[in-house]
Amino acid sequence: MNLNDAHAHYADPELLRSWDQVSGALKQIGLGYAVVNGTSPEDWPAVLKLAQNDTRIIPAIGLHPWNVNDAPANWQDTFLAALSRGAQVIGEIGLDTWIEGYDIQQQQEAFQWQLRQASERNLPVSIHCLKAIGPLMECLRCIELPQRGIHLHAYNAPLELIAELVELGAYFSFNAGQLKPGQSKTSARIRAIPIERLLVETDAPNMLPPVELRAFELPQSDNGDALTHPATLKCGYTAIAKLRGVSFEQLAKQVAVNFQTYFLN
């Protein structure tokens, strides 16, 4: 049964160094598709190249809020050019007031411009939100959204907003790295999402899962950090199925339908 990763960063140099091993492990777990996100003009070409060489990869390009301050003046032209060269998803985009030195006004301008591109083309989007749910909701309530809806990656906002976000067309993804001990709020969110709006992701090589959810390992990064192996996707499915009280097979089947509906239709 194929498993689909709703949000990952395979073009990260740390993963590309071990790509032969990573690719083999993804085949081993039965990867169907992975949405591979870019975060700035610097990595968009690598995302597109990966997709050209691997039919499992759905290329996404976006200006991440962490990179807004340093974006080149012509980033919008480069963005549109990448869309014309085959990008199928807009992401990773969003708002973030956790990062040091953030400029929320610049972030909002970049986010809204990219969201308009998605709406005009009815493309999927992958949205990042960290300590900025208020500004994000204000934006989503007043701007035209893609007809197919929106995707909130690694959802970590209040339970009370889920119903409104569903009305706005939201899909929600979670990864094993959100399931560290003591993360009861994440578990509650996973249980609260309507099953037909639930997706699974890794955010690899980010969001390192707890040891018990690491069936695959990567070499440490150059600075000594442990990295999330993309094949831990299967561990995420296993943990989320347990939280939802369904079998692995039931979850995988439903998520495959959700993934097809949002990203591929």
PDB file of C-alpha atoms in Angstrom:
ATOM      1  CA  MET A   1       0.000   0.000   0.000  1.00  0.00           C
ATOM      2  CA  ASN A   2       1.478   3.353  -1.042  1.00  0.00           C
ATOM      3  CA  LEU A   3       2.199   6.013   1.570  1.00  0.00           C
ATOM      4  CA  ASN A   4       2.181   9.714   0.692  1.00  0.00           C
ATOM      5  CA  ASP A   5       4.237  12.481   2.304  1.00  0.00           C
ATOM      6  CA  ALA A   6       2.350  15.794   2.293  1.00  0.00           C
ATOM      7  CA  HIS A   7       5.372  17.940   3.210  1.00  0.00           C
ATOM      8  CA  ALA A   8       9.115  17.312   2.988  1.00  0.00           C
ATOM      9  CA  HIS A   9      12.367  18.994   1.955  1.00  0.00           C
ATOM     10  CA  TYR A  10      14.223  16.402  -0.114  1.00  0.00           C
ATOM     11  CA  ALA A  11      16.253  19.122  -1.859  1.00  0.00           C
ATOM     12  CA  ASP A  12      18.029  19.900   1.403  1.00  0.00           C
ATOM     13  CA  PRO A  13      21.784  19.354   0.809  1.00  0.00           C
ATOM     14  CA  GLU A  14      21.952  17.046   3.828  1.00  0.00           C
ATOM     15  CA  LEU A  15      19.478  14.665   2.174  1.00  0.00           C
ATOM     16  CA  LEU A  16      20.959  14.963  -1.301  1.00  0.00           C
ATOM     17  CA  ARG A  17      24.299  13.698   0.046  1.00  0.00           C
ATOM     18  CA  SER A  18      22.614  10.422   1.010  1.00  0.00           C
ATOM     19  CA  TRP A  19      20.071  10.363  -1.801  1.00  0.00           C
ATOM     20  CA  ASP A  20      20.760   6.837  -3.101  1.00  0.00           C
ATOM     21  CA  GLN A  21      20.194   5.401   0.369  1.00  0.00           C
ATOM     22  CA  VAL A  22      17.172   7.640   0.994  1.00  0.00           C
ATOM     23  CA  SER A  23      15.577   6.768  -2.316  1.00  0.00           C
ATOM     24  CA  GLY A  24      16.006   3.058  -1.674  1.00  0.00           C
ATOM     25  CA  ALA A  25      14.414   3.316   1.758  1.00  0.00           C
ATOM     26  CA  LEU A  26      11.474   5.245   0.297  1.00  0.00           C
ATOM     27  CA  LYS A  27      10.951   2.410  -2.174  1.00  0.00           C
ATOM     28  CA  GLN A  28      11.133  -0.048   0.708  1.00  0.00           C
ATOM     29  CA  ILE A  29       8.285   1.636   2.621  1.00  0.00           C
ATOM     30  CA  GLY A  30       6.170   2.007  -0.511  1.00  0.00           C
ATOM     31  CA  LEU A  31       6.289   5.745  -1.054  1.00  0.00           C
ATOM     32  CA  GLY A  32       3.615   6.818  -3.487  1.00  0.00           C
ATOM     33  CA  TYR A  33       4.160  10.566  -3.702  1.00  0.00           C
ATOM     34  CA  ALA A  34       5.976  13.227  -1.721  1.00  0.00           C
ATOM     35  CA  VAL A  35       5.328  16.960  -1.909  1.00  0.00           C
ATOM     36  CA  VAL A  36       8.856  18.383  -1.880  1.00  0.00           C
ATOM     37  CA  ASN A  37       8.921  22.011  -0.782  1.00  0.00           C
ATOM     38  CA  GLY A  38      11.350  24.749  -1.686  1.00  0.00           C
ATOM     39  CA  THR A  39      11.863  27.697   0.635  1.00  0.00           C
ATOM     40  CA  SER A  40      13.665  30.339  -1.454  1.00  0.00           C
ATOM     41  CA  PRO A  41      14.966  30.991  -4.981  1.00  0.00           C
ATOM     42  CA  GLU A  42      18.162  29.204  -3.925  1.00  0.00           C
ATOM     43  CA  ASP A  43      16.583  25.752  -3.663  1.00  0.00           C
ATOM     44  CA  TRP A  44      13.738  25.976  -6.204  1.00  0.00           C
ATOM     45  CA  PRO A  45      15.961  24.682  -9.060  1.00  0.00           C
ATOM     46  CA  ALA A  46      16.987  21.653  -6.964  1.00  0.00           C
ATOM     47  CA  VAL A  47      13.335  20.867  -6.211  1.00  0.00           C
ATOM     48  CA  LEU A  48      12.431  20.993  -9.893  1.00  0.00           C
ATOM     49  CA  LYS A  49      15.436  18.841 -10.822  1.00  0.00           C
ATOM     50  CA  LEU A  50      14.485  16.159  -8.293  1.00  0.00           C
ATOM     51  CA  ALA A  51      10.968  16.037  -9.714  1.00  0.00           C
ATOM     52  CA  GLN A  52      12.319  15.652 -13.253  1.00  0.00           C
ATOM     53  CA  ASN A  53      14.288  12.586 -12.161  1.00  0.00           C
ATOM     54  CA  ASP A  54      11.746  10.959  -9.837  1.00  0.00           C
ATOM     55  CA  THR A  55       8.046  10.579 -10.659  1.00  0.00           C
ATOM     56  CA  ARG A  56       7.230  10.171  -6.957  1.00  0.00           C
ATOM     57  CA  ILE A  57       8.103  13.809  -6.294  1.00  0.00           C
ATOM     58  CA  ILE A  58       5.564  16.618  -6.587  1.00  0.00           C
ATOM     59  CA  PRO A  59       7.559  19.879  -6.757  1.00  0.00           C
ATOM     60  CA  ALA A  60       6.509  22.834  -4.589  1.00  0.00           C
ATOM     61  CA  ILE A  61       8.109  26.277  -4.633  1.00  0.00           C
ATOM     62  CA  GLY A  62       7.588  29.037  -2.105  1.00  0.00           C
ATOM     63  CA  LEU A  63       9.264  31.826  -0.202  1.00  0.00           C
ATOM     64  CA  HIS A  64       9.343  30.653   3.417  1.00  0.00           C
ATOM     65  CA  PRO A  65       8.686  33.364   6.030  1.00  0.00           C
ATOM     66  CA  TRP A  66      12.158  32.769   7.475  1.00  0.00           C
ATOM     67  CA  ASN A  67      13.641  33.816   4.129  1.00  0.00           C
ATOM     68  CA  VAL A  68      11.473  36.858   3.411  1.00  0.00           C
ATOM     69  CA  ASN A  69      13.908  39.406   4.875  1.00  0.00           C
ATOM     70  CA  ASP A  70      16.757  38.238   2.650  1.00  0.00           C
ATOM     71  CA  ALA A  71      14.840  37.542  -0.547  1.00  0.00           C
ATOM     72  CA  PRO A  72      16.324  39.093  -3.701  1.00  0.00           C
ATOM     73  CA  ALA A  73      14.421  41.987  -5.239  1.00  0.00           C
ATOM     74  CA  ASN A  74      13.389  39.890  -8.236  1.00  0.00           C
ATOM     75  CA  TRP A  75      12.164  36.856  -6.306  1.00  0.00           C
ATOM     76  CA  GLN A  76       8.632  37.166  -7.679  1.00  0.00           C
ATOM     77  CA  ASP A  77       9.885  36.957 -11.274  1.00  0.00           C
ATOM     78  CA  THR A  78      11.968  33.911 -10.358  1.00  0.00           C
ATOM     79  CA  PHE A  79       8.934  32.387  -8.647  1.00  0.00           C
ATOM     80  CA  LEU A  80       6.739  32.801 -11.738  1.00  0.00           C
ATOM     81  CA  ALA A  81       9.479  31.345 -13.909  1.00  0.00           C
ATOM     82  CA  ALA A  82       9.670  28.286 -11.639  1.00  0.00           C
ATOM     83  CA  LEU A  83       5.914  27.851 -11.945  1.00  0.00           C
ATOM     84  CA  SER A  84       6.248  27.872 -15.706  1.00  0.00           C
ATOM     85  CA  ARG A  85       8.982  25.196 -15.472  1.00  0.00           C
ATOM     86  CA  GLY A  86       6.777  22.669 -13.752  1.00  0.00           C
ATOM     87  CA  ALA A  87       6.162  23.521 -10.084  1.00  0.00           C
ATOM     88  CA  GLN A  88       2.816  21.966  -9.131  1.00  0.00           C
ATOM     89  CA  VAL A  89       2.354  23.252  -5.572  1.00  0.00           C
ATOM     90  CA  ILE A  90       3.038  26.592  -3.876  1.00  0.00           C
ATOM     91  CA  GLY A  91       4.905  26.034  -0.645  1.00  0.00           C
ATOM     92  CA  GLU A  92       6.346  26.441   1.776  1.00  0.00           C
ATOM     93  CA  ILE A  93       4.755  29.802   2.515  1.00  0.00           C
ATOM     94  CA  GLY A  94       3.268  31.348   5.624  1.00  0.00           C
ATOM     95  CA  LEU A  95       3.731  33.521   8.693  1.00  0.00           C
ATOM     96  CA  ASP A  96       6.095  33.199  11.653  1.00  0.00           C
ATOM     97  CA  THR A  97       6.678  35.455  14.675  1.00  0.00           C
ATOM     98  CA  TRP A  98       8.867  32.889  16.444  1.00  0.00           C
ATOM     99  CA  ILE A  99      11.947  33.486  14.317  1.00  0.00           C
ATOM    100  CA  GLU A 100      14.310  36.207  15.520  1.00  0.00           C
ATOM    101  CA  GLY A 101      14.203  39.431  13.485  1.00  0.00           C
ATOM    102  CA  TYR A 102      10.878  38.709  11.818  1.00  0.00           C
ATOM    103  CA  ASP A 103       9.053  41.426   9.889  1.00  0.00           C
ATOM    104  CA  ILE A 104       5.391  40.435   9.964  1.00  0.00           C
ATOM    105  CA  GLN A 105       4.387  43.082   7.421  1.00  0.00           C
ATOM    106  CA  GLN A 106       6.916  41.801   4.879  1.00  0.00           C
ATOM    107  CA  GLN A 107       5.857  38.235   5.622  1.00  0.00           C
ATOM    108  CA  GLN A 108       2.194  39.095   5.066  1.00  0.00           C
ATOM    109  CA  GLU A 109       2.931  40.798   1.759  1.00  0.00           C
ATOM    110  CA  ALA A 110       4.921  37.810   0.500  1.00  0.00           C
ATOM    111  CA  PHE A 111       2.376  35.315   1.810  1.00  0.00           C
ATOM    112  CA  GLN A 112      -0.626  37.079   0.295  1.00  0.00           C
ATOM    113  CA  TRP A 113       1.072  37.515  -3.075  1.00  0.00           C
ATOM    114  CA  GLN A 114       1.927  33.815  -3.231  1.00  0.00           C
ATOM    115  CA  LEU A 115      -1.528  32.808  -2.060  1.00  0.00           C
ATOM    116  CA  ARG A 116      -3.030  34.902  -4.860  1.00  0.00           C
ATOM    117  CA  GLN A 117      -0.894  32.999  -7.375  1.00  0.00           C
ATOM    118  CA  ALA A 118      -2.280  29.750  -5.983  1.00  0.00           C
ATOM    119  CA  SER A 119      -5.862  31.035  -6.097  1.00  0.00           C
ATOM    120  CA  GLU A 120      -5.586  32.282  -9.674  1.00  0.00           C
ATOM    121  CA  ARG A 121      -4.300  28.857 -10.797  1.00  0.00           C
ATOM    122  CA  ASN A 122      -6.222  26.752  -8.256  1.00  0.00           C
ATOM    123  CA  LEU A 123      -2.940  25.195  -7.096  1.00  0.00           C
ATOM    124  CA  PRO A 124      -2.381  23.419  -3.779  1.00  0.00           C
ATOM    125  CA  VAL A 125      -0.514  25.385  -1.115  1.00  0.00           C
ATOM    126  CA  SER A 126       1.551  24.281   1.873  1.00  0.00           C
ATOM    127  CA  ILE A 127       1.239  26.780   4.728  1.00  0.00           C
ATOM    128  CA  HIS A 128       3.633  27.245   7.639  1.00  0.00           C
ATOM    129  CA  CYS A 129       2.349  29.018  10.755  1.00  0.00           C
ATOM    130  CA  LEU A 130       4.340  29.397  13.953  1.00  0.00           C
ATOM    131  CA  LYS A 131       3.126  31.722  16.700  1.00  0.00           C
ATOM    132  CA  ALA A 132       1.178  33.701  14.102  1.00  0.00           C
ATOM    133  CA  ILE A 133      -2.260  32.097  14.015  1.00  0.00           C
ATOM    134  CA  GLY A 134      -4.008  35.437  14.623  1.00  0.00           C
ATOM    135  CA  PRO A 135      -2.510  37.185  11.576  1.00  0.00           C
ATOM    136  CA  LEU A 136      -2.938  34.018   9.528  1.00  0.00           C
ATOM    137  CA  MET A 137      -6.644  33.723  10.309  1.00  0.00           C
ATOM    138  CA  GLU A 138      -7.179  37.401   9.523  1.00  0.00           C
ATOM    139  CA  CYS A 139      -5.626  36.835   6.121  1.00  0.00           C
ATOM    140  CA  LEU A 140      -7.473  33.609   5.338  1.00  0.00           C
ATOM    141  CA  ARG A 141     -10.800  35.204   6.227  1.00  0.00           C
ATOM    142  CA  CYS A 142     -10.423  38.113   3.831  1.00  0.00           C
ATOM    143  CA  ILE A 143      -8.485  36.841   0.803  1.00  0.00           C
ATOM    144  CA  GLU A 144      -9.646  34.595  -2.023  1.00  0.00           C
ATOM    145  CA  LEU A 145      -8.418  31.044  -1.463  1.00  0.00           C
ATOM    146  CA  PRO A 146      -7.806  28.309  -4.031  1.00  0.00           C
ATOM    147  CA  GLN A 147     -10.999  26.491  -4.938  1.00  0.00           C
ATOM    148  CA  ARG A 148      -9.392  23.200  -3.879  1.00  0.00           C
ATOM    149  CA  GLY A 149      -8.700  24.634  -0.392  1.00  0.00           C
ATOM    150  CA  ILE A 150      -5.504  25.033   1.626  1.00  0.00           C
ATOM    151  CA  HIS A 151      -3.056  22.771   3.439  1.00  0.00           C
ATOM    152  CA  LEU A 152      -1.737  23.584   6.922  1.00  0.00           C
ATOM    153  CA  HIS A 153       1.487  21.675   7.498  1.00  0.00           C
ATOM    154  CA  ALA A 154       2.429  20.455  11.007  1.00  0.00           C
ATOM    155  CA  TYR A 155      -0.770  21.973  12.382  1.00  0.00           C
ATOM    156  CA  ASN A 156      -0.239  23.373  15.881  1.00  0.00           C
ATOM    157  CA  ALA A 157      -3.029  25.924  16.349  1.00  0.00           C
ATOM    158  CA  PRO A 158      -6.024  25.754  18.727  1.00  0.00           C
ATOM    159  CA  LEU A 159      -8.596  22.996  18.459  1.00  0.00           C
ATOM    160  CA  GLU A 160     -11.305  25.651  18.426  1.00  0.00           C
ATOM    161  CA  LEU A 161     -10.187  26.860  14.996  1.00  0.00           C
ATOM    162  CA  ILE A 162     -10.414  23.494  13.257  1.00  0.00           C
ATOM    163  CA  ALA A 163     -14.107  23.791  12.350  1.00  0.00           C
ATOM    164  CA  GLU A 164     -13.656  27.256  10.829  1.00  0.00           C
ATOM    165  CA  LEU A 165     -10.571  26.146   8.923  1.00  0.00           C
ATOM    166  CA  VAL A 166     -12.450  23.143   7.550  1.00  0.00           C
ATOM    167  CA  GLU A 167     -15.124  25.557   6.320  1.00  0.00           C
ATOM    168  CA  LEU A 168     -12.331  27.445   4.549  1.00  0.00           C
ATOM    169  CA  GLY A 169     -11.311  24.215   2.846  1.00  0.00           C
ATOM    170  CA  ALA A 170      -8.345  23.253   5.012  1.00  0.00           C
ATOM    171  CA  TYR A 171      -6.459  19.970   5.058  1.00  0.00           C
ATOM    172  CA  PHE A 172      -4.122  19.302   7.992  1.00  0.00           C
ATOM    173  CA  SER A 173      -0.902  17.278   8.120  1.00  0.00           C
ATOM    174  CA  PHE A 174       1.115  15.981  11.054  1.00  0.00           C
ATOM    175  CA  ASN A 175       4.528  14.351  11.415  1.00  0.00           C
ATOM    176  CA  ALA A 176       6.168  11.970  13.871  1.00  0.00           C
ATOM    177  CA  GLY A 177       8.390  14.786  15.127  1.00  0.00           C
ATOM    178  CA  GLN A 178       5.313  16.393  16.679  1.00  0.00           C
ATOM    179  CA  LEU A 179       4.720  13.302  18.790  1.00  0.00           C
ATOM    180  CA  LYS A 180       7.446  13.653  21.378  1.00  0.00           C
ATOM    181  CA  PRO A 181       6.503  12.742  24.976  1.00  0.00           C
ATOM    182  CA  GLY A 182       4.206  15.286  26.585  1.00  0.00           C
ATOM    183  CA  GLN A 183       2.676  16.493  23.329  1.00  0.00           C
ATOM    184  CA  SER A 184      -0.908  15.882  24.444  1.00  0.00           C
ATOM    185  CA  LYS A 185      -2.179  18.914  22.525  1.00  0.00           C
ATOM    186  CA  THR A 186      -0.839  17.492  19.269  1.00  0.00           C
ATOM    187  CA  SER A 187      -2.504  14.163  19.984  1.00  0.00           C
ATOM    188  CA  ALA A 188      -5.804  15.964  20.637  1.00  0.00           C
ATOM    189  CA  ARG A 189      -5.482  17.868  17.353  1.00  0.00           C
ATOM    190  CA  ILE A 190      -4.824  14.658  15.415  1.00  0.00           C
ATOM    191  CA  ARG A 191      -7.953  13.089  16.914  1.00  0.00           C
ATOM    192  CA  ALA A 192     -10.052  16.202  16.230  1.00  0.00           C
ATOM    193  CA  ILE A 193      -9.325  16.566  12.500  1.00  0.00           C
ATOM    194  CA  PRO A 194     -12.101  15.166  10.276  1.00  0.00           C
ATOM    195  CA  ILE A 195     -10.660  11.980   8.827  1.00  0.00           C
ATOM    196  CA  GLU A 196     -11.326  13.152   5.260  1.00  0.00           C
ATOM    197  CA  ARG A 197      -9.071  16.192   5.861  1.00  0.00           C
ATOM    198  CA  LEU A 198      -6.130  14.386   7.465  1.00  0.00           C
ATOM    199  CA  LEU A 199      -2.693  14.092   5.802  1.00  0.00           C
ATOM    200  CA  VAL A 200       0.658  12.695   6.967  1.00  0.00           C
ATOM    201  CA  GLU A 201       4.060  14.340   6.445  1.00  0.00           C
ATOM    202  CA  THR A 202       7.668  14.089   7.612  1.00  0.00           C
ATOM    203  CA  ASP A 203       9.081  17.622   7.131  1.00  0.00           C
ATOM    204  CA  ALA A 204      12.353  15.698   6.597  1.00  0.00           C
ATOM    205  CA  PRO A 205      15.147  16.392   7.331  1.00  0.00           C
ATOM    206  CA  ASN A 206      13.509  18.601   9.994  1.00  0.00           C
ATOM    207  CA  MET A 207      11.261  17.719  12.971  1.00  0.00           C
ATOM    208  CA  LEU A 208      13.285  14.776  14.338  1.00  0.00           C
ATOM    209  CA  PRO A 209      10.915  12.146  15.784  1.00  0.00           C
ATOM    210  CA  PRO A 210      11.431  10.532  19.190  1.00  0.00           C
ATOM    211  CA  VAL A 211      13.722   7.495  19.134  1.00  0.00           C
ATOM    212  CA  GLU A 212      10.865   4.989  19.123  1.00  0.00           C
ATOM    213  CA  LEU A 213       9.549   6.516  15.874  1.00  0.00           C
ATOM    214  CA  ARG A 214      12.875   6.371  14.020  1.00  0.00           C
ATOM    215  CA  ALA A 215      12.949   3.119  12.076  1.00  0.00           C
ATOM    216  CA  PHE A 216      15.448   4.693   9.676  1.00  0.00           C
ATOM    217  CA  GLU A 217      18.498   6.820  10.459  1.00  0.00           C
ATOM    218  CA  LEU A 218      20.660   9.267   8.534  1.00  0.00           C
ATOM    219  CA  PRO A 219      24.257  10.317   9.165  1.00  0.00           C
ATOM    220  CA  GLN A 220      24.534  13.387  11.366  1.00  0.00           C
ATOM    221  CA  SER A 221      24.680  16.758   9.673  1.00  0.00           C
ATOM    222  CA  ASP A 222      27.956  18.642   9.334  1.00  0.00           C
ATOM    223  CA  ASN A 223      27.209  20.520  12.562  1.00  0.00           C
ATOM    224  CA  GLY A 224      26.411  17.298  14.433  1.00  0.00           C
ATOM    225  CA  ASP A 225      22.613  17.506  14.405  1.00  0.00           C
ATOM    226  CA  ALA A 226      20.516  14.387  13.984  1.00  0.00           C
ATOM    227  CA  LEU A 227      18.325  14.449  10.871  1.00  0.00           C
ATOM    228  CA  THR A 228      14.898  13.049  10.081  1.00  0.00           C
ATOM    229  CA  HIS A 229      15.022  10.275   7.512  1.00  0.00           C
ATOM    230  CA  PRO A 230      12.196  10.629   4.959  1.00  0.00           C
ATOM    231  CA  ALA A 231      11.310   6.935   5.372  1.00  0.00           C
ATOM    232  CA  THR A 232      10.182   7.624   8.946  1.00  0.00           C
ATOM    233  CA  LEU A 233       6.972   8.536   7.118  1.00  0.00           C
ATOM    234  CA  LYS A 234       5.850   4.976   7.850  1.00  0.00           C
ATOM    235  CA  CYS A 235       6.422   5.550  11.575  1.00  0.00           C
ATOM    236  CA  GLY A 236       4.224   8.644  11.410  1.00  0.00           C
ATOM    237  CA  TYR A 237       1.427   6.663   9.792  1.00  0.00           C
ATOM    238  CA  THR A 238       1.747   3.974  12.482  1.00  0.00           C
ATOM    239  CA  ALA A 239       1.612   6.478  15.365  1.00  0.00           C
ATOM    240  CA  ILE A 240      -1.263   8.500  13.894  1.00  0.00           C
ATOM    241  CA  ALA A 241      -3.292   5.364  13.177  1.00  0.00           C
ATOM    242  CA  LYS A 242      -2.891   4.356  16.832  1.00  0.00           C
ATOM    243  CA  LEU A 243      -4.008   7.798  18.029  1.00  0.00           C
ATOM    244  CA  ARG A 244      -7.043   7.678  15.738  1.00  0.00           C
ATOM    245  CA  GLY A 245      -7.956   4.160  16.839  1.00  0.00           C
ATOM    246  CA  VAL A 246      -7.851   2.728  13.318  1.00  0.00           C
ATOM    247  CA  SER A 247      -5.656   0.186  11.587  1.00  0.00           C
ATOM    248  CA  PHE A 248      -2.565   1.219   9.661  1.00  0.00           C
ATOM    249  CA  GLU A 249      -4.247  -0.003   6.476  1.00  0.00           C
ATOM    250  CA  GLN A 250      -7.419   2.009   7.124  1.00  0.00           C
ATOM    251  CA  LEU A 251      -5.446   5.193   7.717  1.00  0.00           C
ATOM    252  CA  ALA A 252      -3.213   4.685   4.693  1.00  0.00           C
ATOM    253  CA  LYS A 253      -6.236   4.114   2.458  1.00  0.00           C
ATOM    254  CA  GLN A 254      -8.044   7.244   3.674  1.00  0.00           C
ATOM    255  CA  VAL A 255      -4.950   9.449   3.529  1.00  0.00           C
ATOM    256  CA  ALA A 256      -4.320   8.250  -0.029  1.00  0.00           C
ATOM    257  CA  VAL A 257      -7.818   9.440  -0.970  1.00  0.00           C
ATOM    258  CA  ASN A 258      -7.259  12.763   0.800  1.00  0.00           C
ATOM    259  CA  PHE A 259      -3.876  13.246  -0.853  1.00  0.00           C
ATOM    260  CA  GLN A 260      -5.296  12.473  -4.289  1.00  0.00           C
ATOM    261  CA  THR A 261      -8.213  14.853  -3.750  1.00  0.00           C
ATOM    262  CA  TYR A 262      -6.116  17.770  -2.581  1.00  0.00           C
ATOM    263  CA  PHE A 263      -2.791  17.512  -4.397  1.00  0.00           C
ATOM    264  CA  LEU A 264      -3.522  15.564  -7.584  1.00  0.00           C
ATOM    265  CA  ASN A 265      -7.092  16.253  -8.728  1.00  0.00           C
TER     266      ASN A 265
END
